[in-house]
Short mmCIF file of C-alpha atoms in Angstrom, two decimals:
data_model
loop_
_atom_site.label_atom_id
_atom_site.label_comp_id
_atom_site.label_asym_id
_atom_site.label_seq_id
_atom_site.Cartn_x
_atom_site.Cartn_y
_atom_site.Cartn_z
CA MET A 1304 -7.92 -17.80 15.30
CA THR A 1305 -5.72 -14.51 15.30
CA LEU A 1306 -5.93 -11.23 13.88
CA LEU A 1307 -2.39 -10.38 12.28
CA ALA A 1308 -1.23 -7.26 10.53
CA LEU A 1309 2.20 -7.75 8.77
CA GLY A 1310 3.93 -5.43 6.55
CA ILE A 1311 6.69 -2.95 5.71
CA ASN A 1312 6.62 0.97 5.43
CA HIS A 1313 8.84 3.93 5.03
CA ARG A 1314 10.30 3.55 8.46
CA THR A 1315 11.39 -0.10 8.04
CA ALA A 1316 12.41 -0.66 4.39
CA THR A 1317 14.26 1.64 1.86
CA LEU A 1318 12.37 2.90 -1.33
CA ASP A 1319 14.10 0.01 -3.28
CA VAL A 1320 12.63 -2.82 -0.95
CA ARG A 1321 8.92 -0.93 -1.00
CA GLU A 1322 9.20 -0.95 -4.84
CA ARG A 1323 9.73 -4.72 -4.85
CA VAL A 1324 7.10 -5.60 -2.14
CA ALA A 1325 4.29 -3.07 -3.66
CA PHE A 1326 1.08 -4.81 -5.28
CA THR A 1327 0.01 -3.06 -8.36
CA PRO A 1328 -3.82 -2.77 -8.83
CA ALA A 1329 -3.76 -5.38 -11.54
CA GLN A 1330 -1.97 -7.87 -8.90
CA LEU A 1331 -4.40 -7.34 -6.02
CA GLU A 1332 -7.03 -9.77 -7.25
CA GLN A 1333 -4.58 -12.50 -7.75
CA ALA A 1334 -2.70 -11.79 -4.36
CA LEU A 1335 -5.86 -11.97 -2.55
CA ALA A 1336 -7.05 -15.07 -4.00
CA GLU A 1337 -3.56 -16.67 -3.27
CA LEU A 1338 -3.73 -15.47 0.17
CA ARG A 1339 -7.14 -16.89 0.87
CA CYS A 1340 -5.92 -20.21 -0.66
CA LEU A 1341 -3.43 -20.61 2.20
CA PRO A 1342 -4.62 -23.32 4.63
CA GLU A 1343 -3.72 -21.23 7.50
CA VAL A 1344 -5.51 -17.97 6.29
CA ARG A 1345 -9.44 -17.53 6.91
CA GLU A 1346 -9.67 -13.88 5.92
CA ALA A 1347 -7.45 -11.37 4.10
CA ALA A 1348 -7.13 -7.59 2.96
CA VAL A 1349 -4.14 -6.02 1.18
CA LEU A 1350 -3.13 -2.23 1.45
CA SER A 1351 -0.46 -1.16 -0.94
CA THR A 1352 0.56 2.47 -1.24
CA CYS A 1353 3.77 4.31 -1.98
CA ASN A 1354 4.93 4.29 1.65
CA ARG A 1355 3.60 0.77 2.85
CA THR A 1356 2.52 -2.70 1.82
CA GLU A 1357 0.47 -4.29 4.61
CA LEU A 1358 -1.48 -7.49 4.94
CA TYR A 1359 -4.34 -7.79 7.30
CA CYS A 1360 -5.35 -11.49 7.91
CA VAL A 1361 -7.46 -13.79 10.24
CA THR A 1362 -4.96 -16.85 10.67
CA ASP A 1363 -4.08 -19.84 12.76
CA GLU A 1364 -1.10 -19.97 14.83
CA ALA A 1365 1.19 -21.12 11.88
CA GLY A 1366 -0.21 -18.24 9.77
CA GLN A 1367 2.30 -15.68 10.18
CA GLN A 1368 5.24 -17.88 8.82
CA ALA A 1369 3.10 -19.00 6.11
CA ILE A 1370 2.25 -15.56 5.03
CA TYR A 1371 5.93 -14.32 5.09
CA GLU A 1372 6.86 -17.34 2.73
CA TRP A 1373 3.87 -16.58 0.41
CA LEU A 1374 4.98 -12.90 0.33
CA GLY A 1375 8.47 -13.64 -0.58
CA ARG A 1376 7.45 -16.10 -3.28
CA PHE A 1377 4.91 -13.47 -4.73
CA HIS A 1378 7.61 -10.89 -5.11
CA GLY A 1379 10.53 -13.10 -5.93
CA MET A 1380 12.26 -12.04 -2.43
CA GLU A 1381 14.13 -14.44 0.10
CA VAL A 1382 11.91 -14.71 3.25
CA GLU A 1383 14.93 -13.69 5.45
CA ALA A 1384 15.57 -10.54 3.60
CA LEU A 1385 11.89 -9.71 3.90
CA THR A 1386 11.61 -10.33 7.59
CA ARG A 1387 14.67 -8.09 8.39
CA CYS A 1388 12.55 -4.90 7.38
CA ALA A 1389 9.07 -6.22 8.18
CA TYR A 1390 6.93 -5.88 11.08
CA HIS A 1391 3.84 -7.84 12.43
CA PHE A 1392 1.16 -7.12 15.12
CA LEU A 1393 -1.37 -9.43 16.66
CA ASP A 1394 -4.87 -9.16 17.78
CA GLY A 1395 -5.42 -5.85 19.80
CA ASP A 1396 -1.93 -4.61 18.66
CA ALA A 1397 -3.03 -5.36 14.95
CA ALA A 1398 -6.44 -3.38 15.50
CA ARG A 1399 -4.51 -0.54 17.01
CA HIS A 1400 -2.00 -0.29 14.23
CA LEU A 1401 -4.78 -0.37 11.59
CA MET A 1402 -6.55 2.61 13.34
CA ARG A 1403 -3.36 4.49 13.63
CA VAL A 1404 -2.80 3.90 9.93
CA ALA A 1405 -6.33 5.08 9.10
CA VAL A 1406 -5.98 8.30 10.99
CA GLY A 1407 -2.62 9.10 9.43
CA LEU A 1408 -0.62 8.68 12.74
CA ASP A 1409 1.79 6.03 11.09
CA SER A 1410 2.13 7.99 7.77
CA MET A 1411 5.26 9.86 6.69
CA VAL A 1412 3.18 13.08 6.86
CA LEU A 1413 1.48 12.97 10.26
CA GLY A 1414 -2.34 13.09 9.83
CA GLU A 1415 -2.26 12.98 6.04
CA PRO A 1416 -5.97 12.25 4.89
CA GLN A 1417 -5.27 10.38 1.80
CA ILE A 1418 -4.33 6.93 3.59
CA LEU A 1419 -8.15 6.68 4.79
CA GLY A 1420 -9.30 6.68 1.23
CA GLN A 1421 -6.79 4.08 0.30
CA LEU A 1422 -7.69 2.00 3.13
CA LYS A 1423 -11.33 2.20 2.15
CA GLU A 1424 -10.28 1.17 -1.34
CA ALA A 1425 -8.40 -1.99 0.06
CA TYR A 1426 -11.53 -2.74 1.99
CA GLN A 1427 -13.76 -2.57 -1.08
CA VAL A 1428 -11.26 -4.68 -3.28
CA ALA A 1429 -11.09 -7.35 -0.42
CA ARG A 1430 -14.89 -7.57 -0.15
CA GLN A 1431 -15.18 -7.93 -3.98
CA ALA A 1432 -12.57 -10.70 -3.93
CA LYS A 1433 -14.29 -12.44 -1.01
CA GLY A 1434 -11.45 -11.84 1.32
CA MET A 1435 -13.52 -10.43 3.94
CA GLY A 1436 -15.17 -12.49 6.75
CA GLY A 1437 -17.15 -11.31 9.88
CA GLU A 1438 -13.91 -10.55 11.84
CA LEU A 1439 -12.16 -8.33 9.22
CA GLU A 1440 -15.53 -6.63 8.28
CA ARG A 1441 -16.21 -5.62 11.86
CA LEU A 1442 -12.74 -4.43 12.47
CA PHE A 1443 -12.60 -2.24 9.23
CA GLN A 1444 -15.93 -0.84 10.00
CA HIS A 1445 -14.95 -0.11 13.45
CA THR A 1446 -11.65 1.47 12.20
CA PHE A 1447 -13.60 3.80 9.88
CA ALA A 1448 -15.78 4.96 12.69
CA VAL A 1449 -12.93 5.68 15.00
CA ALA A 1450 -10.87 7.63 12.08
CA LYS A 1451 -14.19 9.75 11.53
CA GLN A 1452 -14.15 10.44 15.12
CA VAL A 1453 -10.68 11.49 15.36
CA ARG A 1454 -11.05 13.77 12.15
CA THR A 1455 -14.08 15.43 13.80
CA GLU A 1456 -12.78 15.89 17.26
CA THR A 1457 -9.07 16.74 16.68
CA GLY A 1458 -7.13 19.17 14.60
CA ILE A 1459 -5.20 16.20 12.94
CA GLY A 1460 -6.75 16.93 9.58
CA ARG A 1461 -6.62 20.68 9.62
CA ASN A 1462 -4.55 22.49 6.84
CA PRO A 1463 -3.55 20.77 3.58
CA VAL A 1464 -0.58 18.65 4.52
CA SER A 1465 0.11 15.43 2.52
CA VAL A 1466 3.03 13.99 0.33
CA ALA A 1467 1.42 16.04 -2.24
CA TYR A 1468 1.50 19.38 -0.34
CA ALA A 1469 4.92 18.51 0.75
CA ALA A 1470 6.04 18.26 -2.90
CA VAL A 1471 4.48 21.66 -3.62
CA SER A 1472 5.93 23.32 -0.56
CA LEU A 1473 9.26 22.13 -1.59
CA ALA A 1474 8.80 23.62 -4.98
CA SER A 1475 7.86 26.93 -3.51
CA ARG A 1476 11.20 26.94 -1.64
CA ILE A 1477 13.11 26.42 -4.97
CA PHE A 1478 11.35 28.84 -7.03
CA ASP A 1479 10.99 32.48 -6.01
CA ASN A 1480 7.67 32.78 -8.03
CA LEU A 1481 5.79 29.67 -8.63
CA ALA A 1482 3.08 31.89 -10.39
CA GLY A 1483 5.51 32.19 -13.47
CA SER A 1484 6.23 28.39 -13.63
CA ARG A 1485 4.79 25.67 -15.85
CA ALA A 1486 4.03 22.42 -14.42
CA LEU A 1487 3.68 18.99 -15.94
CA LEU A 1488 2.01 16.25 -13.85
CA ILE A 1489 2.20 12.86 -14.73
CA GLY A 1490 -0.80 10.74 -13.52
CA ALA A 1491 -4.39 11.44 -12.70
CA GLY A 1492 -5.01 9.75 -9.29
CA GLU A 1493 -5.74 11.33 -5.98
CA THR A 1494 -2.42 12.36 -5.23
CA ILE A 1495 -1.72 14.27 -8.47
CA GLU A 1496 -5.24 15.78 -8.04
CA LEU A 1497 -4.13 17.29 -4.81
CA VAL A 1498 -0.73 18.49 -6.32
CA ALA A 1499 -2.87 20.28 -9.06
CA ARG A 1500 -5.06 21.92 -6.71
CA HIS A 1501 -2.05 23.01 -4.44
CA LEU A 1502 -0.24 24.26 -7.24
CA HIS A 1503 -3.17 26.23 -8.63
CA GLU A 1504 -3.68 27.75 -5.06
CA ALA A 1505 0.09 28.74 -5.19
CA GLY A 1506 -0.63 30.64 -8.38
CA VAL A 1507 0.46 28.25 -11.02
CA ARG A 1508 -1.78 28.64 -13.97
CA ARG A 1509 -0.13 26.64 -16.78
CA LEU A 1510 -0.73 23.07 -15.95
CA THR A 1511 -0.41 20.25 -18.17
CA VAL A 1512 -1.66 16.67 -16.87
CA ALA A 1513 -0.47 13.62 -18.74
CA ASN A 1514 -2.26 10.26 -18.38
CA ARG A 1515 -2.77 7.00 -20.02
CA THR A 1516 -6.38 8.12 -20.70
CA ARG A 1517 -6.86 11.58 -22.03
CA GLU A 1518 -10.47 11.86 -20.60
CA ARG A 1519 -9.18 11.23 -17.17
CA ALA A 1520 -6.43 13.72 -17.54
CA ASP A 1521 -9.21 16.34 -18.79
CA GLN A 1522 -11.37 15.67 -15.93
CA LEU A 1523 -8.60 16.87 -13.63
CA ALA A 1524 -6.98 19.70 -15.77
CA ALA A 1525 -10.09 21.26 -17.15
CA PRO A 1526 -11.43 22.74 -13.86
CA LEU A 1527 -8.00 24.37 -13.20
CA GLY A 1528 -7.64 25.80 -16.73
CA GLY A 1529 -4.81 23.22 -17.40
CA GLU A 1530 -4.20 21.07 -20.52
CA ALA A 1531 -4.75 17.37 -21.00
CA ILE A 1532 -2.36 15.10 -22.83
CA THR A 1533 -1.63 11.34 -23.15
CA LEU A 1534 1.61 9.71 -22.04
CA ASP A 1535 2.84 9.95 -25.67
CA GLY A 1536 2.96 13.79 -25.35
CA ILE A 1537 5.21 13.93 -22.16
CA PRO A 1538 8.58 14.42 -24.32
CA ASP A 1539 6.97 17.66 -26.04
CA ALA A 1540 5.62 18.94 -22.70
CA LEU A 1541 9.04 18.39 -20.98
CA ILE A 1542 10.30 21.16 -23.08
CA ASP A 1543 8.41 23.72 -21.39
CA ALA A 1544 7.90 22.21 -17.95
CA ASP A 1545 9.68 23.98 -14.92
CA ILE A 1546 8.11 21.58 -12.58
CA VAL A 1547 7.46 17.90 -12.90
CA ILE A 1548 5.76 15.92 -10.60
CA ALA A 1549 4.72 12.01 -11.10
CA SER A 1550 2.56 9.51 -9.39
CA THR A 1551 1.00 6.78 -11.32
CA ALA A 1552 0.52 3.05 -10.81
CA SER A 1553 2.95 2.06 -13.64
CA ALA A 1554 5.11 -0.96 -12.92
CA LEU A 1555 7.96 0.57 -15.03
CA PRO A 1556 9.48 4.12 -15.09
CA ILE A 1557 7.69 6.48 -17.56
CA LEU A 1558 10.33 9.22 -17.83
CA GLY A 1559 13.75 8.11 -18.64
CA LYS A 1560 17.14 9.78 -18.81
CA GLY A 1561 17.30 9.87 -22.65
CA MET A 1562 13.89 11.71 -22.78
CA ALA A 1563 15.05 14.23 -20.20
CA GLU A 1564 18.47 14.87 -21.87
CA ARG A 1565 16.49 15.68 -25.04
CA ALA A 1566 14.12 18.04 -23.26
CA LEU A 1567 17.09 19.68 -21.52
CA LYS A 1568 18.90 20.28 -24.77
CA LYS A 1569 15.75 22.05 -26.37
CA ARG A 1570 15.04 24.07 -23.36
CA ARG A 1571 18.76 25.27 -23.49
CA HIS A 1572 19.45 23.61 -19.97
CA ARG A 1573 17.18 25.76 -17.98
CA PRO A 1574 16.64 23.96 -14.73
CA VAL A 1575 13.82 21.46 -13.81
CA PHE A 1576 12.38 20.57 -10.46
CA MET A 1577 11.10 16.97 -10.37
CA VAL A 1578 9.40 14.93 -7.57
CA ASP A 1579 8.71 11.32 -8.10
CA ILE A 1580 5.97 10.37 -5.62
CA ALA A 1581 5.32 7.00 -7.11
CA VAL A 1582 6.28 3.63 -5.78
CA PRO A 1583 7.57 1.90 -8.11
CA ARG A 1584 9.37 4.90 -9.44
CA ASP A 1585 7.99 6.77 -12.35
CA ILE A 1586 11.03 8.71 -13.27
CA GLU A 1587 14.33 6.58 -13.55
CA PRO A 1588 16.89 7.51 -10.79
CA GLU A 1589 19.53 8.15 -13.41
CA VAL A 1590 17.47 11.44 -14.48
CA GLY A 1591 18.84 12.82 -11.09
CA GLU A 1592 22.49 12.62 -12.45
CA LEU A 1593 21.61 15.23 -14.98
CA SER A 1594 23.22 18.63 -14.00
CA ASP A 1595 20.13 20.72 -14.83
CA VAL A 1596 17.57 18.51 -13.11
CA PHE A 1597 16.78 18.60 -9.30
CA LEU A 1598 15.04 15.13 -8.87
CA TYR A 1599 13.44 14.33 -5.42
CA THR A 1600 11.49 11.20 -4.19
CA VAL A 1601 9.05 10.59 -1.42
CA ASP A 1602 12.06 10.02 0.91
CA ASP A 1603 13.35 13.41 0.18
CA LEU A 1604 10.48 15.16 1.67
CA GLN A 1605 11.35 14.38 4.95
CA GLU A 1606 12.18 18.01 6.26
CA VAL A 1607 8.88 19.44 5.15
CA ILE A 1608 7.13 16.43 6.62
CA GLU A 1609 8.92 16.99 10.10
CA GLU A 1610 7.90 20.61 10.04
CA ASN A 1611 4.23 19.36 9.69
CA ARG A 1612 4.82 16.69 12.29
CA ARG A 1613 5.55 19.51 14.88
CA HIS A 1614 2.44 21.41 14.13
CA ARG A 1615 0.19 18.25 14.52
CA GLN A 1616 1.69 16.48 17.53
CA VAL A 1617 -0.99 17.97 19.99
CA ALA A 1618 -3.71 16.52 17.99
CA ALA A 1619 -1.97 13.50 17.50
CA ASP A 1620 -1.70 12.98 21.33
CA GLN A 1621 -5.69 13.43 21.36
CA ALA A 1622 -5.79 11.03 18.50
CA GLU A 1623 -3.91 8.38 20.34
CA SER A 1624 -6.32 8.52 23.07
CA LEU A 1625 -9.31 8.29 20.92
CA ILE A 1626 -7.67 5.23 19.37
CA GLU A 1627 -7.14 3.56 22.74
CA ASN A 1628 -10.75 3.91 23.40
CA GLY A 1629 -11.61 2.41 20.09
CA VAL A 1630 -9.25 -0.44 20.62
CA GLY A 1631 -10.73 -1.19 24.02
CA HIS A 1632 -14.43 -1.11 22.53
CA TRP A 1633 -13.29 -3.33 19.84
CA GLN A 1634 -11.66 -5.73 22.39
CA HIS A 1635 -14.72 -5.74 24.49
CA GLU A 1636 -17.02 -6.68 21.47
CA ARG A 1637 -14.89 -9.31 20.23
CA ARG A 1638 -14.66 -10.72 23.80
CA LEU A 1639 -18.48 -10.71 24.07
CA ARG A 1640 -18.90 -12.38 20.59
CA GLY A 1641 -16.38 -15.04 21.74
CA GLY A 1642 -18.51 -15.30 24.88
CA GLY A 1643 -21.79 -15.68 22.80
CA GLU A 1644 -20.10 -18.60 20.68
CA LEU A 1645 -19.16 -20.29 23.69
CA ILE A 1646 -22.56 -19.96 25.37
CA ARG A 1647 -24.21 -21.31 22.17
CA ASP A 1648 -21.90 -24.34 22.26
CA VAL A 1649 -22.48 -25.13 25.81
CA ARG A 1650 -26.21 -24.88 25.46
CA ALA A 1651 -26.38 -26.93 22.29
CA ARG A 1652 -24.36 -29.68 24.09
CA GLY A 1653 -26.84 -29.42 27.05
CA GLU A 1654 -29.99 -29.69 24.93
CA SER A 1655 -28.36 -32.72 22.95
CA LEU A 1656 -27.80 -34.57 26.15
CA ARG A 1657 -31.42 -33.39 27.35
CA ASP A 1658 -33.04 -34.69 24.26
CA GLU A 1659 -30.97 -37.90 24.15
CA ALA A 1660 -32.16 -38.61 27.80
CA ARG A 1661 -35.67 -37.69 27.23
CA ASP A 1662 -36.02 -39.88 24.10
CA GLN A 1663 -34.60 -42.72 26.06
CA ALA A 1664 -37.18 -42.32 28.93
CA LEU A 1665 -40.12 -41.93 26.61
CA ALA A 1666 -38.89 -45.28 24.97
CA ARG A 1667 -39.02 -46.97 28.39
CA LEU A 1668 -42.30 -45.56 29.20
CA ALA A 1669 -43.78 -46.86 25.83
CA LYS A 1670 -42.39 -50.23 26.78
CA GLY A 1671 -44.74 -50.18 29.94
CA GLU A 1672 -41.84 -49.50 32.43
CA ASP A 1673 -42.79 -48.02 35.75
CA PRO A 1674 -42.90 -44.14 35.30
CA GLU A 1675 -41.53 -43.31 38.82
CA GLU A 1676 -38.58 -45.83 38.02
CA VAL A 1677 -38.21 -44.06 34.62
CA VAL A 1678 -38.11 -40.55 36.13
CA ARG A 1679 -35.59 -41.44 38.75
CA ARG A 1680 -33.26 -42.99 36.03
CA LEU A 1681 -33.76 -40.13 33.71
CA ALA A 1682 -32.73 -37.59 36.46
CA HIS A 1683 -29.57 -39.74 37.57
CA GLN A 1684 -28.79 -40.18 33.84
CA LEU A 1685 -28.91 -36.37 33.03
CA THR A 1686 -27.03 -35.46 35.91
CA ASN A 1687 -24.11 -37.79 35.32
CA ARG A 1688 -24.00 -36.84 31.65
CA LEU A 1689 -23.93 -33.00 32.27
CA LEU A 1690 -21.37 -33.23 35.02
CA HIS A 1691 -18.94 -35.71 33.56
CA ARG A 1692 -16.89 -33.37 31.64
CA PRO A 1693 -16.80 -30.74 34.23
CA THR A 1694 -15.86 -33.32 37.02
CA LEU A 1695 -12.91 -34.81 35.07
CA ALA A 1696 -11.76 -31.11 34.32
CA LEU A 1697 -11.95 -30.18 38.03
CA ARG A 1698 -9.93 -33.13 38.89
CA GLU A 1699 -7.23 -32.24 36.49
CA ALA A 1700 -7.32 -28.70 37.55
CA ALA A 1701 -6.79 -29.79 41.10
CA SER A 1702 -3.99 -32.18 40.32
CA ASP A 1703 -2.22 -29.33 38.66
CA ASP A 1704 -2.81 -26.83 41.25
CA ARG A 1705 -4.78 -24.61 39.00
CA HIS A 1706 -6.59 -22.38 41.69
CA ASP A 1707 -7.87 -20.05 38.72
CA LEU A 1708 -9.78 -22.84 36.89
CA MET A 1709 -11.14 -23.94 40.46
CA ASP A 1710 -12.42 -20.49 41.40
CA ALA A 1711 -13.64 -20.05 37.90
CA ALA A 1712 -15.56 -23.49 38.05
CA ALA A 1713 -16.87 -22.46 41.58
CA THR A 1714 -18.19 -19.10 40.27
CA LEU A 1715 -19.88 -20.95 37.19
CA LEU A 1716 -21.51 -24.06 38.87
CA LEU A 1717 -22.18 -23.09 42.41
CA ASP A 1718 -24.84 -20.74 43.79
CA ASP A 1719 -22.69 -19.79 46.65
CA THR A 1720 -18.97 -19.35 45.99
CA SER A 1721 -18.12 -18.72 49.74
CA ASP A 1722 -17.07 -22.42 50.27
CA SER A 1723 -15.34 -22.91 46.91
CA PRO A 1724 -11.92 -24.75 47.11
CA ARG A 1725 -8.65 -22.78 47.32
#
């Protein structure tokens, strides 16, 4: 079986494509169930964030194409269009990719910490959906250990740098004094929680958090002295909002052009800074066409992100080295497990032949046959049966000029390999 990592991210696909291929939380259980039903797939986990959708599977040789076709069917996309912007990795390269994702080396914001939490959530969802088997279970656990080591031994996680931080940093460049601004945050997940914390640290004291459930919004807003509202309250809150940052798991936009136009009219066209971090988008792209709105998406945060990337490059190089060690250790353990399985199979076959020969010998003794003759026949029979398959394989290897197999056989089967065939 093969370990396969397959997906798209912010480097390979546009925001429009990433929106189409993203899995909502409500879709994940169905997606994992369908993946596991594919004959080629033995184990599966799905990671879907604003910047990437990735599938980690244990498959047979035909699994890659089958998974591409399934992904296209699930999202109503042609396989050809999907493969043009997708990537895939196998075995050791797949493990390396997962570890790089876990520590933020493959993120838009180098070293951002949120991805590790999202990966742990994906792991838990896959476990609950019974998508995890021994192979993926061990890989994810090993990946989490490597990520912890990287965070502990390098500076990759120092300083608050993430998409959330980049959004607030961009706002600080546009407003001379953030402390005098009122912010409306749409959503109440981890990203919005980080946004709220960064805004508060920047001096913003007038915060409004809008969420589907007011209770969750209040949990986020109350410690920062903010106000909690439901999504129905967004039109009124927009009138006073100078900064709007949105990040929900909604499948459809929450803030439309008409809503924004009405709010701008009531605020007498005072400009509004908006950042839509969500994928799929929470704010209709047409909102950006309004003259008093400055709308940015995750792809527009690149300048802030590149500045961060330069600062963290030294730590990233150290992280790459730790990841290589982690991949090597994982591959070593995987080979040992594979060797252990082969050893068990070989011993099981040998014991089966032994038991069969022993039972036949005991039956002959019970019939009164000469014990000495029975023992000779037992030894002859057991030797022939044990060496029959290796002998056939050696003849075939010699015929094909497979010196590697001949040398391996000599090492495995002979006490002294100095006279092994060359």
